[in-house]
Amino acid sequence: MVLLQLDPFLNELTSMFERSTEAGSVWVTLKRSSLKSKVVRNKMATAGEAIEYRCLIRATNGKKTISTSVGPKDHQRFQASYATILKAHMTSLKKRERKDKKKSSESDKREGTSKRPKKS
Amino acid sequence: MVYITSWDEFVERSVQLFRADPDSTRYVMKYRHCDGKLVLKVTDNRECLKYKTDQAQEAKKMEKLNNIFFTLMARGPEVDLSEVTGKEQTDAQPTKRGRGRKQ
């Protein structure tokens, strides 16, 4: 697993999305972590030190995994770039045409087509 | 796997889940461009909440949720969430220091 700095991670994430357009998925996982082992953490807790937590972000396309760790100082910047990347790539989601109460994904899965007269 | 149908319920329960156990709760997102589907999962390895969609508008809501999680995770679960604004109401890590934007 490759641990990267923030910006290379974002670049890799972008190319991952681009490569997975025809087939495959992109998974992104977010988890809070202090990146220290339990022993060290216990020691720090007993010593009265505040444990600094970071946000661990992992991305994979099934074959390759990349990761990065974001602290409170860079999380705003990361958040903004991350949002931009997602917005740019999630283009195959359906635009909203009408107010659907039901989850249209369920019905579409069964139908296998997006054109379905649902107006009642 | 529990698929939640209401977005707001999903958000609320995931935040609750995270606040209850910040060290083991994780948020996973899977996107398949070829199927045009997005699935979100929040789990603490005991309970699992999922949400799936194929709507572009939901992606926007998901972005807000991403922001929430980023803030929670980077700053600590005691951060007071006011959704979009006022994420800096409590400071940094889970210490009880509050900067207090209120008068």
XYZ file of C-alpha atoms in Angstrom:
223
model
C 0.000 0.000 0.000
C 1.389 3.298 -1.012
C 1.348 6.148 1.474
C 1.525 9.441 -0.354
C 1.578 13.123 0.386
C -1.609 15.069 -0.100
C -1.101 16.399 -3.608
C 0.319 13.262 -5.221
C -2.554 11.401 -3.630
C -5.054 13.710 -5.262
C -3.345 13.306 -8.619
C -3.337 9.553 -8.330
C -6.965 9.579 -7.290
C -7.848 11.577 -10.367
C -6.095 9.152 -12.672
C -7.753 6.271 -10.873
C -11.154 7.720 -11.613
C -10.202 8.329 -15.204
C -8.973 4.808 -15.702
C -12.100 3.268 -14.211
C -14.649 4.858 -16.464
C -15.284 1.831 -18.666
C -15.221 -0.873 -16.069
C -14.489 -1.252 -12.409
C -15.092 0.734 -9.280
C -13.266 3.226 -7.167
C -13.427 2.812 -3.409
C -12.526 5.625 -1.056
C -12.343 4.984 2.671
C -12.139 7.550 5.419
C -11.076 6.670 8.912
C -9.790 8.462 11.920
C -6.420 7.309 13.067
C -3.618 8.511 15.200
C -1.121 6.459 13.209
C 0.485 5.254 16.404
C 0.382 1.778 17.851
C -1.757 0.978 20.846
C 1.268 0.762 23.110
C 2.428 4.206 22.194
C -1.074 5.545 22.541
C -1.493 4.131 26.018
C 1.821 5.610 27.004
C 0.781 8.968 25.705
C -2.522 8.784 27.488
C -0.929 8.006 30.810
C 1.661 10.702 30.306
C -1.187 13.157 29.860
C -0.292 14.098 26.319
C -3.001 14.864 23.851
C -2.990 12.332 21.067
C -3.087 13.961 17.714
C -5.569 12.375 15.383
C -5.445 12.439 11.670
C -7.847 11.389 9.005
C -6.629 8.404 7.028
C -7.882 8.287 3.481
C -7.486 5.238 1.317
C -8.423 4.811 -2.312
C -8.368 1.717 -4.445
C -9.521 0.531 -7.814
C -9.401 -3.081 -6.789
C -5.875 -3.545 -8.016
C -3.889 -0.684 -6.636
C -4.277 1.077 -3.304
C -3.078 4.515 -2.403
C -3.446 6.341 0.850
C -2.749 9.565 2.585
C -3.172 11.069 5.987
C -4.765 14.449 6.569
C -4.384 16.491 9.701
C -6.726 19.220 10.946
C -4.595 21.890 9.309
C -4.808 20.534 5.787
C -8.229 19.052 5.916
C -9.944 22.149 4.565
C -7.714 22.236 1.540
C -8.012 18.531 0.965
C -11.755 18.695 1.334
C -12.013 21.326 -1.365
C -9.803 19.478 -3.834
C -11.461 16.186 -3.078
C -14.893 17.653 -3.683
C -13.727 19.054 -7.020
C -12.380 15.711 -8.144
C -15.566 13.910 -7.205
C -17.762 16.463 -8.914
C -15.674 16.241 -12.040
C -15.843 12.480 -12.257
C -19.235 11.458 -11.064
C -20.750 12.285 -14.363
C -22.603 9.071 -15.001
C -25.074 9.663 -12.208
C -28.530 10.586 -13.384
C -29.630 14.151 -13.452
C -32.750 14.754 -11.493
C -35.749 14.943 -13.805
C -38.609 14.675 -11.407
C -39.137 14.309 -7.735
C -38.797 10.603 -7.036
C -39.848 9.301 -3.687
C -38.765 5.767 -4.472
C -35.102 4.985 -4.955
C -34.891 4.980 -8.714
C -31.748 2.863 -8.547
C -33.737 -0.139 -7.392
C -36.296 0.038 -10.139
C -33.693 0.834 -12.728
C -31.657 -2.160 -11.784
C -34.591 -4.389 -12.434
C -35.592 -2.667 -15.632
C -32.130 -2.301 -16.958
C -33.050 0.947 -18.648
C -33.281 4.524 -17.520
C -36.284 5.429 -19.638
C -39.273 4.300 -17.711
C -42.648 6.023 -17.598
C -43.106 6.459 -13.898
C -45.444 9.421 -13.934
C -48.649 8.573 -12.183
C -26.353 -5.058 4.813
C -28.736 -2.414 5.880
C -29.619 -0.002 3.126
C -31.091 3.179 4.491
C -33.709 4.819 2.334
C -33.672 8.268 3.818
C -30.598 10.394 3.358
C -31.126 12.381 6.533
C -31.514 9.263 8.560
C -28.331 7.883 7.076
C -26.428 11.028 7.970
C -27.743 11.214 11.480
C -27.133 7.592 12.275
C -23.640 7.643 10.815
C -22.660 10.654 12.851
C -24.060 8.980 15.943
C -22.138 5.841 15.137
C -18.969 7.788 14.701
C -19.397 9.759 17.885
C -19.993 6.561 19.833
C -16.796 4.932 18.611
C -14.539 7.257 16.662
C -11.622 4.891 16.586
C -13.252 2.040 14.785
C -15.847 3.779 12.672
C -15.028 4.188 9.001
C -16.764 5.666 6.022
C -16.436 3.951 2.670
C -17.530 5.187 -0.704
C -17.715 3.104 -3.843
C -18.309 4.593 -7.232
C -18.893 2.684 -10.424
C -18.866 4.853 -13.480
C -19.911 2.071 -15.839
C -23.068 1.419 -13.821
C -23.527 4.978 -12.712
C -23.905 3.932 -9.086
C -22.660 5.333 -5.846
C -22.729 3.399 -2.584
C -21.851 4.781 0.824
C -21.147 2.677 3.876
C -20.495 3.613 7.482
C -19.534 0.880 9.882
C -17.938 0.435 13.254
C -17.352 -3.264 12.658
C -20.435 -4.102 14.647
C -23.155 -2.210 12.916
C -23.276 -1.219 9.287
C -25.252 1.466 7.509
C -25.373 1.747 3.764
C -26.840 4.107 1.267
C -26.932 3.707 -2.485
C -27.928 6.031 -5.250
C -27.585 6.822 -8.894
C -28.695 10.442 -8.722
C -26.407 13.351 -9.407
C -28.103 15.469 -6.774
C -27.212 12.902 -4.137
C -23.568 13.353 -5.018
C -23.861 16.914 -3.797
C -25.344 15.743 -0.525
C -22.570 13.233 -0.255
C -20.027 15.984 -0.599
C -21.540 17.713 2.407
C -21.350 14.459 4.287
C -17.709 14.132 3.280
C -17.064 17.520 4.769
C -18.770 16.488 7.969
C -16.680 13.370 8.260
C -13.447 15.141 7.437
C -14.116 17.629 10.163
C -15.134 14.994 12.664
C -12.159 12.844 11.947
C -9.469 15.429 11.685
C -10.589 17.544 14.553
C -12.160 15.153 16.954
C -15.648 13.799 17.567
C -16.582 16.560 19.929
C -16.666 19.105 17.180
C -19.946 20.881 17.083
C -21.397 20.403 13.659
C -23.311 23.176 12.075
C -23.204 21.470 8.727
C -21.656 23.894 6.303
C -20.816 26.846 8.475
C -19.083 27.089 11.767
C -16.943 24.022 11.634
C -14.313 25.769 13.673
C -16.414 26.155 16.736
C -14.382 23.754 18.784
C -10.675 23.721 18.397
C -8.451 20.948 17.099
C -8.272 17.667 18.989
C -10.729 16.215 21.500
C -9.799 18.556 24.292
C -12.526 20.549 25.922
C -11.200 23.869 24.758
C -13.832 25.842 22.921
C -13.183 29.024 21.106
C -16.819 29.961 21.230
C -18.044 32.060 18.406
C -21.178 32.846 20.359
C -21.192 35.891 22.561
